[in-house]
PDB file of N, CA and C in Angstrom:
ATOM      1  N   UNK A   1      98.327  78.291 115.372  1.00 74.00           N
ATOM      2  CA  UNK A   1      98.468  79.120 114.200  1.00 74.00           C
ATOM      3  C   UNK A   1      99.228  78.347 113.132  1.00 74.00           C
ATOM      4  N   UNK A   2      98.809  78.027 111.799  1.00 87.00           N
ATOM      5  CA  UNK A   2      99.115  77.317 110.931  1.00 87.00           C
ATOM      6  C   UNK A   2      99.305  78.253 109.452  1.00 87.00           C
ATOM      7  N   UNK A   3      99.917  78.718 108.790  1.00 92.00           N
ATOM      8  CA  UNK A   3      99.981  78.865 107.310  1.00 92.00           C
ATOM      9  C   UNK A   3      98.756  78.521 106.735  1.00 92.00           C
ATOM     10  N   UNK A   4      97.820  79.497 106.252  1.00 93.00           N
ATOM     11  CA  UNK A   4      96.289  78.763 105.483  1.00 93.00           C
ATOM     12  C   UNK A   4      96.905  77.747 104.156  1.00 93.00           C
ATOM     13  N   UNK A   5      96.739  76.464 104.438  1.00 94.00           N
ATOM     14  CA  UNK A   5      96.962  75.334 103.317  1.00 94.00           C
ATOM     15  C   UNK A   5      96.845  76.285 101.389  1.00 94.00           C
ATOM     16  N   UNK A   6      95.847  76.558 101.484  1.00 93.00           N
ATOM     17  CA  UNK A   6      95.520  77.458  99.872  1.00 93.00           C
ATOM     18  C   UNK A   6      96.442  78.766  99.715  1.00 93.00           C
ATOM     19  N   UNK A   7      97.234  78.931 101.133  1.00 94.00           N
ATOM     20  CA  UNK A   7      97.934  80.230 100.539  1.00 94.00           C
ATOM     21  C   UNK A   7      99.401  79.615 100.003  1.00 94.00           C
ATOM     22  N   UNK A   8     100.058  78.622 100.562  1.00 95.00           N
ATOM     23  CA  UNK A   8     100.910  77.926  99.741  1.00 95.00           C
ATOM     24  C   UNK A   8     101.193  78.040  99.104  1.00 95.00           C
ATOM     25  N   UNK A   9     102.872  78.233  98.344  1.00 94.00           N
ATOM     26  CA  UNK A   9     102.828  78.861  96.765  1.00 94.00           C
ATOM     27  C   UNK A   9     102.463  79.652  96.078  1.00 94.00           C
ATOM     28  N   UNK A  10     101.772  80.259  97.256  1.00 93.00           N
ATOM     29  CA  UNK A  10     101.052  82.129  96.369  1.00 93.00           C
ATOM     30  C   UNK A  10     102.099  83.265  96.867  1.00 93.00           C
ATOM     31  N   UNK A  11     102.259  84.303  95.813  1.00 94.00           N
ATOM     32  CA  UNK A  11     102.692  85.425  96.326  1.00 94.00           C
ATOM     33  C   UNK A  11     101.935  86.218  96.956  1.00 94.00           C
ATOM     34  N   UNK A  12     102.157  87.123  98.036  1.00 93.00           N
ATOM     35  CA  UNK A  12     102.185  88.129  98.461  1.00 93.00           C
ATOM     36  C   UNK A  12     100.300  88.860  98.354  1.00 93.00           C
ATOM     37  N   UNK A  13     100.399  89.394  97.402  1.00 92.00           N
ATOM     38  CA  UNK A  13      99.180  89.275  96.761  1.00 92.00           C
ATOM     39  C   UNK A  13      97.850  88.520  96.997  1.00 92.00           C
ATOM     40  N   UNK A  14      98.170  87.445  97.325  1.00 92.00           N
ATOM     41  CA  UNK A  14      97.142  86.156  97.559  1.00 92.00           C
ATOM     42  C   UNK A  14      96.281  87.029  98.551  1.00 92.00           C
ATOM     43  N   UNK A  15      96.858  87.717  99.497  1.00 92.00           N
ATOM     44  CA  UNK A  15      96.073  88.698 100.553  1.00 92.00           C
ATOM     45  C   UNK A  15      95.052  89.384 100.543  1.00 92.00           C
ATOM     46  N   UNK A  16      94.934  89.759  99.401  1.00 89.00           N
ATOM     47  CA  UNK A  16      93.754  90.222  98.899  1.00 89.00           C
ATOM     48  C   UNK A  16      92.400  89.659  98.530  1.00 89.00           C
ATOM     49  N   UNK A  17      92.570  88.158  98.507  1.00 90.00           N
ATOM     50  CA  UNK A  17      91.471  87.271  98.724  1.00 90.00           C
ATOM     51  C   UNK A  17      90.732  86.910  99.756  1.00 90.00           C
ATOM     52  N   UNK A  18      91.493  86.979 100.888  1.00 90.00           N
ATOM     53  CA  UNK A  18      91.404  87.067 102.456  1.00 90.00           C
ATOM     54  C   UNK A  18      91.043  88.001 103.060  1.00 90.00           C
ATOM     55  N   UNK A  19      90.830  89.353 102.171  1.00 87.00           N
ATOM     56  CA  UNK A  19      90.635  90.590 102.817  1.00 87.00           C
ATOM     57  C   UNK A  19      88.700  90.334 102.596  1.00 87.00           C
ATOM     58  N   UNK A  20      88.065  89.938 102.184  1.00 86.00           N
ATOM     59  CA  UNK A  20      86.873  89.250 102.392  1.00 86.00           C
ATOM     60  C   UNK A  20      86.444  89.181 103.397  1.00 86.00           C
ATOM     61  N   UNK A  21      87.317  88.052 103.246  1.00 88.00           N
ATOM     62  CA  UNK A  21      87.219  86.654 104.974  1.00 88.00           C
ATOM     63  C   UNK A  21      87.250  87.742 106.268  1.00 88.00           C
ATOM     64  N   UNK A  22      87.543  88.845 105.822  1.00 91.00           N
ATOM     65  CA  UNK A  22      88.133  89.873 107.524  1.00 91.00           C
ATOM     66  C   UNK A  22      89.483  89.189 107.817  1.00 91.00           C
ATOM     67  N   UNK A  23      90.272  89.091 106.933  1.00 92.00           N
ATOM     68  CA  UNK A  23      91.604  88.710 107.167  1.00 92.00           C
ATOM     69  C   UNK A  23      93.005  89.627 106.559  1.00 92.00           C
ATOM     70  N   UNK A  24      93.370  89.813 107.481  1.00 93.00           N
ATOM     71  CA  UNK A  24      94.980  90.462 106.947  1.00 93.00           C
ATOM     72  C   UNK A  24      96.436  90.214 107.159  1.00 93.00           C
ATOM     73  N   UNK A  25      97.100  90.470 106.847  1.00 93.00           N
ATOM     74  CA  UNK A  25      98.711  90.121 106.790  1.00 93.00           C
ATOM     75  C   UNK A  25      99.086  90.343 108.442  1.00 93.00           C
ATOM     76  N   UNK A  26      99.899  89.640 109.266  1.00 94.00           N
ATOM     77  CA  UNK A  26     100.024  90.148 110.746  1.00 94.00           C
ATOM     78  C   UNK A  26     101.451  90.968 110.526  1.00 94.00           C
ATOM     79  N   UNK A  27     101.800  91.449 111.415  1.00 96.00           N
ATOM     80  CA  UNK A  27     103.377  92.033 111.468  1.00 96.00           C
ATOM     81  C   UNK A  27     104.284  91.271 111.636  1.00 96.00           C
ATOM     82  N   UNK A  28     105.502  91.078 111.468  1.00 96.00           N
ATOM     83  CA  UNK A  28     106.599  90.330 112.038  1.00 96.00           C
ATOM     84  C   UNK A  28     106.778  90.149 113.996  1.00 96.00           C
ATOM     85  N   UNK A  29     106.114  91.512 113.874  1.00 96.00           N
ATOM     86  CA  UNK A  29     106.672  91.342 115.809  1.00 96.00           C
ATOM     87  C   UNK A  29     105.520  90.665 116.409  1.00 96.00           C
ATOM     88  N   UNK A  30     104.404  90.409 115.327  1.00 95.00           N
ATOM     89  CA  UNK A  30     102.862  89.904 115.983  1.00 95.00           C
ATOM     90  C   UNK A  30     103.288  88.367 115.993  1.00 95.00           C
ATOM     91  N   UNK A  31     103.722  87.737 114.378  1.00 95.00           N
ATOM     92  CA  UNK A  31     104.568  86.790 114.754  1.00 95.00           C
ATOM     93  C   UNK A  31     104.976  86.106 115.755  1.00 95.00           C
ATOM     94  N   UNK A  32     106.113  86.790 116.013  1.00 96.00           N
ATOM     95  CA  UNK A  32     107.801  86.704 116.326  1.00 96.00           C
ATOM     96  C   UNK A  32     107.072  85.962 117.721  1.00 96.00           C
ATOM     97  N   UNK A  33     106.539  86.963 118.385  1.00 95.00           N
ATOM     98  CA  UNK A  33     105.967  87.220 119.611  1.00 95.00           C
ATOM     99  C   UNK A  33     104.991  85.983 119.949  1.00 95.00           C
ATOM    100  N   UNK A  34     104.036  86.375 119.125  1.00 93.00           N
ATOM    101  CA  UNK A  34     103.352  84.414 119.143  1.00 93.00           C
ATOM    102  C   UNK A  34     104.297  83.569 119.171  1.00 93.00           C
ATOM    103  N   UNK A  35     104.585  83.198 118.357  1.00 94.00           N
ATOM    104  CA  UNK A  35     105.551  81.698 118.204  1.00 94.00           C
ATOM    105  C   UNK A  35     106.406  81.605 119.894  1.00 94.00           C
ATOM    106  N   UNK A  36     106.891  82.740 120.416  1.00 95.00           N
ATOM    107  CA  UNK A  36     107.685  82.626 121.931  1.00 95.00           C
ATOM    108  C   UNK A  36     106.637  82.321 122.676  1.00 95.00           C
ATOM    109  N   UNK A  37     105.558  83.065 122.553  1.00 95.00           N
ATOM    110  CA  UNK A  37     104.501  82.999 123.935  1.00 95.00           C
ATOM    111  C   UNK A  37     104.092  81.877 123.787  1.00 95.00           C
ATOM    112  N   UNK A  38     103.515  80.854 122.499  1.00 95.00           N
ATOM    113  CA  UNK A  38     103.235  79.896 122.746  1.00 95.00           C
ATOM    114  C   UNK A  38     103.707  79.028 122.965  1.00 95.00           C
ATOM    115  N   UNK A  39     105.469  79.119 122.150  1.00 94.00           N
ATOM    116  CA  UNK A  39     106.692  77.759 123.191  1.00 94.00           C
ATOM    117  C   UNK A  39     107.057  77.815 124.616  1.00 94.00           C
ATOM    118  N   UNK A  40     106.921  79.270 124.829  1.00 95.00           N
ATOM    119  CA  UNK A  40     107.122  79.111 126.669  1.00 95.00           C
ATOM    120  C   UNK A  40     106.122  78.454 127.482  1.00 95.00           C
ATOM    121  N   UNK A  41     105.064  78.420 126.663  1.00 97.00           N
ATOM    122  CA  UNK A  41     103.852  78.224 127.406  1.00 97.00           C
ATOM    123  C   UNK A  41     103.163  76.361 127.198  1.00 97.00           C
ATOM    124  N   UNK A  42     103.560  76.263 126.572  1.00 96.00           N
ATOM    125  CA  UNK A  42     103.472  74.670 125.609  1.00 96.00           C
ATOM    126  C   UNK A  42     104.841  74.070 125.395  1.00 96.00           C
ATOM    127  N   UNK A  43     106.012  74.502 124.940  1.00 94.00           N
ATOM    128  CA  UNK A  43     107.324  73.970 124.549  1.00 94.00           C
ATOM    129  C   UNK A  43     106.721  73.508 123.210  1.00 94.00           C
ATOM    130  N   UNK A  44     105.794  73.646 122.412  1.00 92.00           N
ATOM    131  CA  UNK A  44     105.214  73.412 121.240  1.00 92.00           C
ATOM    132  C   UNK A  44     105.757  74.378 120.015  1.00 92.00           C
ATOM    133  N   UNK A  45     106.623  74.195 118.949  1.00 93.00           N
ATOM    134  CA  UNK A  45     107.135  75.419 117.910  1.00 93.00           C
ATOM    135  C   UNK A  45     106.328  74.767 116.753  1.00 93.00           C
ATOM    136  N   UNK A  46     105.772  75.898 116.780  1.00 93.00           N
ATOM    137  CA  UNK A  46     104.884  76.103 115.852  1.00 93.00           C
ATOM    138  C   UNK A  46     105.635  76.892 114.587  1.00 93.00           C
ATOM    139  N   UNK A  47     105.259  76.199 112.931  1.00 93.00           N
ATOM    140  CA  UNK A  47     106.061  77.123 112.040  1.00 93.00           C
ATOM    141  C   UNK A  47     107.294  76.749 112.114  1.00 93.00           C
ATOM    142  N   UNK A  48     107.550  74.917 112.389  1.00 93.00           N
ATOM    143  CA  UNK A  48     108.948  74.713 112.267  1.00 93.00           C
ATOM    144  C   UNK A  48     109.449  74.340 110.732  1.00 93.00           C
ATOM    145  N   UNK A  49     108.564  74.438 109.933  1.00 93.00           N
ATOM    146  CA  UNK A  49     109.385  73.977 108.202  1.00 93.00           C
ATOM    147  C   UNK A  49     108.163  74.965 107.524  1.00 93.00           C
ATOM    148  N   UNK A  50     107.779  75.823 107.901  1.00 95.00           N
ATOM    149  CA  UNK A  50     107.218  77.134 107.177  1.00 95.00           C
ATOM    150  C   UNK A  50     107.445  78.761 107.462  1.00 95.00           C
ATOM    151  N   UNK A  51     106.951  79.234 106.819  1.00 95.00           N
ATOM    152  CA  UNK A  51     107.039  80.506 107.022  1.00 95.00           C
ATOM    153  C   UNK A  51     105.819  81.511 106.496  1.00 95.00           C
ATOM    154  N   UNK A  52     105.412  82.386 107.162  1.00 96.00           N
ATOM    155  CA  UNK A  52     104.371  83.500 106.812  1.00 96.00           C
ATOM    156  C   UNK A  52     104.874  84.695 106.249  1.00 96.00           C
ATOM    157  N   UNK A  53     104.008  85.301 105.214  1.00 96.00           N
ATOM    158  CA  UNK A  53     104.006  86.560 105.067  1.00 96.00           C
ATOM    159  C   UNK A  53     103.790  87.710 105.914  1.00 96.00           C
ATOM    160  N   UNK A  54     104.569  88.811 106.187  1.00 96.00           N
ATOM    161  CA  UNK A  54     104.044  89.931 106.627  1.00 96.00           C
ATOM    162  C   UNK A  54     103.876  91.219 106.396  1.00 96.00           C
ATOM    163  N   UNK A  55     103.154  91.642 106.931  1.00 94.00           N
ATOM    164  CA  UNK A  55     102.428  93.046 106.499  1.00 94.00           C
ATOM    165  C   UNK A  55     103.931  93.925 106.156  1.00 94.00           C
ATOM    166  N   UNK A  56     104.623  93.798 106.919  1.00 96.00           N
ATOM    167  CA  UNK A  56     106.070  94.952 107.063  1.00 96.00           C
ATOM    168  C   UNK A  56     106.880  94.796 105.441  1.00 96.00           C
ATOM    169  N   UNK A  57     107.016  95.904 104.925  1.00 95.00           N
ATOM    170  CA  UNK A  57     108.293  96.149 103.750  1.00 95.00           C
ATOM    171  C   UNK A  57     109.309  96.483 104.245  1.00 95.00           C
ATOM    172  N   UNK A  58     110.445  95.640 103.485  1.00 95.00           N
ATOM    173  CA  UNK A  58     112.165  95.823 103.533  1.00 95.00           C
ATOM    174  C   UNK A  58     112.188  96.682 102.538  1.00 95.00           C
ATOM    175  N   UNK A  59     113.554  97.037 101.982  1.00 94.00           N
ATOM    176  CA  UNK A  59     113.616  97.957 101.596  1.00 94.00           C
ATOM    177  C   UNK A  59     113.653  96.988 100.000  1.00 94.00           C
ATOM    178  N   UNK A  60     113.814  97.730  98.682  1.00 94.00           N
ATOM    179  CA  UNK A  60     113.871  97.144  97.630  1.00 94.00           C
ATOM    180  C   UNK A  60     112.640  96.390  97.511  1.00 94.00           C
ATOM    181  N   UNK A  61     111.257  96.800  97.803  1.00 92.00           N
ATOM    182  CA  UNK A  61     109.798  96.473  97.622  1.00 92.00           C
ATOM    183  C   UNK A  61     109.628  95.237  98.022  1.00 92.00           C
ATOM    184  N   UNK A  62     110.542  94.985  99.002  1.00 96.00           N
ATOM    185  CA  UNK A  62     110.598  93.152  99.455  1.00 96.00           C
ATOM    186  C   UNK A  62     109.320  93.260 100.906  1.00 96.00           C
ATOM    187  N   UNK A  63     108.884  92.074 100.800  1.00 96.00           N
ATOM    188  CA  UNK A  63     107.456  92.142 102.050  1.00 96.00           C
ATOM    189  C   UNK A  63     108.717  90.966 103.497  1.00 96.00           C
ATOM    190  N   UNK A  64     108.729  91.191 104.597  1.00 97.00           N
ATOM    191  CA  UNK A  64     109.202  90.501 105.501  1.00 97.00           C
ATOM    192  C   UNK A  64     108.549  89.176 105.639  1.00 97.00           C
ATOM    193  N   UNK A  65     109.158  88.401 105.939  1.00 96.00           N
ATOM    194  CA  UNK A  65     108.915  86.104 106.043  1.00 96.00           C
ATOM    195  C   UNK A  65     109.316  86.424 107.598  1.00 96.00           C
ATOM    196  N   UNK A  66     108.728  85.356 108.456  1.00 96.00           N
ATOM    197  CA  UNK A  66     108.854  84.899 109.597  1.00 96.00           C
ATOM    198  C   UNK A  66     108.249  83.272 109.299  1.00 96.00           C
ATOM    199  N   UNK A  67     109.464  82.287 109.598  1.00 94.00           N
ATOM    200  CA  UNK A  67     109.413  81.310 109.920  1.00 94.00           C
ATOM    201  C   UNK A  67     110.234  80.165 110.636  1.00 94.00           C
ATOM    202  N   UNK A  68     110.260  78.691 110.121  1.00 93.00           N
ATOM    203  CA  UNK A  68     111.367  77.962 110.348  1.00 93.00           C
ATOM    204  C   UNK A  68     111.872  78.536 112.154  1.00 93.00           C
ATOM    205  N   UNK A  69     110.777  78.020 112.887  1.00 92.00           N
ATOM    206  CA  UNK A  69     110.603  78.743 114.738  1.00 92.00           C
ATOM    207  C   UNK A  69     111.711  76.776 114.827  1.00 92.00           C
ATOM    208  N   UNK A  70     112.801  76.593 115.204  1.00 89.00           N
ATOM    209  CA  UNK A  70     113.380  75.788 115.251  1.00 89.00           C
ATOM    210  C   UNK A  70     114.832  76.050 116.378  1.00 89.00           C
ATOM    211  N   UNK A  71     115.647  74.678 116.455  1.00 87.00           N
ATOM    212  CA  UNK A  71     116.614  75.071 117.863  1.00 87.00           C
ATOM    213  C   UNK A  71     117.793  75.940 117.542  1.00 87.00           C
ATOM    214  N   UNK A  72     117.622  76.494 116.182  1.00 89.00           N
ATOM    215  CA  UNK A  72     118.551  77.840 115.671  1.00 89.00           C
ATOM    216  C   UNK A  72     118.093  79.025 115.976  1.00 89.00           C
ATOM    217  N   UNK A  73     116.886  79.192 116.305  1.00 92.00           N
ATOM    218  CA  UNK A  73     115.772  80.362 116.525  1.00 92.00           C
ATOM    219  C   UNK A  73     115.131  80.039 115.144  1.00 92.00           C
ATOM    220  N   UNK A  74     114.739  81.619 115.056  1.00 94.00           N
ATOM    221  CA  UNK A  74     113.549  82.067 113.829  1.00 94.00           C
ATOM    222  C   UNK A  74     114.035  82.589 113.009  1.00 94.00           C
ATOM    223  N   UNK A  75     114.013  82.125 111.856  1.00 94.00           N
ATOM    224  CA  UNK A  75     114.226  82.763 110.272  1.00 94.00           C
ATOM    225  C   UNK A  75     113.605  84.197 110.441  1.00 94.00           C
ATOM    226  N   UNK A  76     113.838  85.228 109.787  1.00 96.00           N
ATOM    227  CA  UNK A  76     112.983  86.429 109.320  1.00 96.00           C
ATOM    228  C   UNK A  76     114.342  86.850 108.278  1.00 96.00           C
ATOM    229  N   UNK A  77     113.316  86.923 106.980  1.00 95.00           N
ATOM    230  CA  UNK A  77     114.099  87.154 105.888  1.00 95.00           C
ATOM    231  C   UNK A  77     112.746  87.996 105.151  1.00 95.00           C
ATOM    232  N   UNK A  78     113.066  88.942 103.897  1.00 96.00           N
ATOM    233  CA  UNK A  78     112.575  89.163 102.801  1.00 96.00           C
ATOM    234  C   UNK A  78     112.078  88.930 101.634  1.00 96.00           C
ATOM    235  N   UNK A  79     111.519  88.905 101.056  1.00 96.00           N
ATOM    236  CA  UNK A  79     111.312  88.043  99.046  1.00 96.00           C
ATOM    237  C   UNK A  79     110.490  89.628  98.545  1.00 96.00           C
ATOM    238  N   UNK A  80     110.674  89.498  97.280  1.00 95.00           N
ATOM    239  CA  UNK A  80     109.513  90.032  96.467  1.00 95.00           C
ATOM    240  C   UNK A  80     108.419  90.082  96.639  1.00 95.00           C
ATOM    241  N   UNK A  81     107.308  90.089  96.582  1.00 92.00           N
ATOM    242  CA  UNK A  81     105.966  90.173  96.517  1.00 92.00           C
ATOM    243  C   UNK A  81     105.813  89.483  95.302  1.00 92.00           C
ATOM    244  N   UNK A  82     106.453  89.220  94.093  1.00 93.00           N
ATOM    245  CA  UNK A  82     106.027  88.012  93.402  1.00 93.00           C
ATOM    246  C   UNK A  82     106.941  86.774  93.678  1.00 93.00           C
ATOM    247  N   UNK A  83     107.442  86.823  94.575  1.00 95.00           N
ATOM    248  CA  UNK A  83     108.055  85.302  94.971  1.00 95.00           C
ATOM    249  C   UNK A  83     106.878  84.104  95.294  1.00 95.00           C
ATOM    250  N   UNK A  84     107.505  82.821  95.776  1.00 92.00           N
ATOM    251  CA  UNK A  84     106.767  82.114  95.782  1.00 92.00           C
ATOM    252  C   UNK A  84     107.215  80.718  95.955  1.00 92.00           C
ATOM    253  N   UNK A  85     106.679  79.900  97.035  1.00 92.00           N
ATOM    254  CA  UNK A  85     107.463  78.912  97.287  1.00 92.00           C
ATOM    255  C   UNK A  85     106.521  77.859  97.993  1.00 92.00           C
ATOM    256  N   UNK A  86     107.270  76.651  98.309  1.00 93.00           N
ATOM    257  CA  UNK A  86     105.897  75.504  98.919  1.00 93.00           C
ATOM    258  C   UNK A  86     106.141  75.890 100.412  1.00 93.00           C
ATOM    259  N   UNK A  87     106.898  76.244 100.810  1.00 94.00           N
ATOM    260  CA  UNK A  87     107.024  76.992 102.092  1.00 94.00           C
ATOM    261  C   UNK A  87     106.586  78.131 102.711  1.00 94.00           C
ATOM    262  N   UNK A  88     105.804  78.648 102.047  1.00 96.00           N
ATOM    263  CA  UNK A  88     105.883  80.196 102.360  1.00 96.00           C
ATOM    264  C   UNK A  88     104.350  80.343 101.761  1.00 96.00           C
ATOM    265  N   UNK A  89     103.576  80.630 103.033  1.00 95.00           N
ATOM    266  CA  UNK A  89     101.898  80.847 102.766  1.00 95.00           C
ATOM    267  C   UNK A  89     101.674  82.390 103.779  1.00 95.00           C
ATOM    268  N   UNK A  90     100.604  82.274 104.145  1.00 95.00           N
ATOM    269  CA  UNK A  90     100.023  83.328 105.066  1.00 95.00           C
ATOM    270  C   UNK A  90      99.416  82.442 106.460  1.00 95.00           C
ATOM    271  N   UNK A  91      99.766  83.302 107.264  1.00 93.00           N
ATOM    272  CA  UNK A  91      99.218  82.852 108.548  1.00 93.00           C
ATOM    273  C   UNK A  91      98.104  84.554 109.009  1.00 93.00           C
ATOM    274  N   UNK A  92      97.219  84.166 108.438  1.00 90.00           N
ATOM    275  CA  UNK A  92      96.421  85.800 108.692  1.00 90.00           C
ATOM    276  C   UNK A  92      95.937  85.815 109.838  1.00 90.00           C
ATOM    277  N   UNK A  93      95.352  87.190 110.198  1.00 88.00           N
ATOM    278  CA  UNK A  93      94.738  87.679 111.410  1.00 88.00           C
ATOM    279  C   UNK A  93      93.573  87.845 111.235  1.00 88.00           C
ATOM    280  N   UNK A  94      92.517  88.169 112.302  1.00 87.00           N
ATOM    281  CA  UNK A  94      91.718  88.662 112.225  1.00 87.00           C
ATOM    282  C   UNK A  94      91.539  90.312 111.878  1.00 87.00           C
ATOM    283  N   UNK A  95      90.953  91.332 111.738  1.00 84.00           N
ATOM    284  CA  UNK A  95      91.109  92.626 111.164  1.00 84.00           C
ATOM    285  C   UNK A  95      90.118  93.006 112.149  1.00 84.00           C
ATOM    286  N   UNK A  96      91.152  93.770 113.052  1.00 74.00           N
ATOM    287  CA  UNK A  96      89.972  94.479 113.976  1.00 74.00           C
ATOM    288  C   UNK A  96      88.661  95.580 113.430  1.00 74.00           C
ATOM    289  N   UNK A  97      88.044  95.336 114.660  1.00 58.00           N
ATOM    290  CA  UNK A  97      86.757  96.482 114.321  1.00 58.00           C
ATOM    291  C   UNK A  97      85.754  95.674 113.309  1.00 58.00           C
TER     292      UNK A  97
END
């Protein structure tokens, strides 16, 4: 699981281009949860100098980040929905059904 390269530097928003593709924002715990299952299983951290958007709102209209999976643990922080950074893309899902 990689950050899509073109979502890079996009806000929040960018999601809606992907909703096409059959793609959507994952949750933080869909995340969280990947990134463990696949280091226990590989010792491979995936998402060590990025971070994804997720579907979940903080409070103050902020969308939840999961990234930076490193030997501190995992970042999970907030931004705007017009934030925007070289770090911070989408790692989408598939959209069931």
């Amino acid at each position: 699981m990689e950050v899509l390269p073109a979502s890079l530097s996009e806000p929040v928003s960018y999601v809606r281009s992907l909703r096409l593709q059959g793609l959507e924002l994952p949750s933080a715990a869909e995340v969280s949860l990947m990134l463990f299952l696949h280091y226990a299983a590989t010792r491979e951290q995936l998402l060590q100098k990025k971070h994804t958007w997720c579907g979940d709102t903080a409070t103050l209209e902020r969308f939840v980040t999961v990234g930076a999976f490193g030997r501190n643990g995992l970042f999970v922080s907030a931004h705007p929905g017009a934030y925007f950074s070289r770090g911070l893309g989408i790692c989408a899902r598939l959209v069931n059904g």
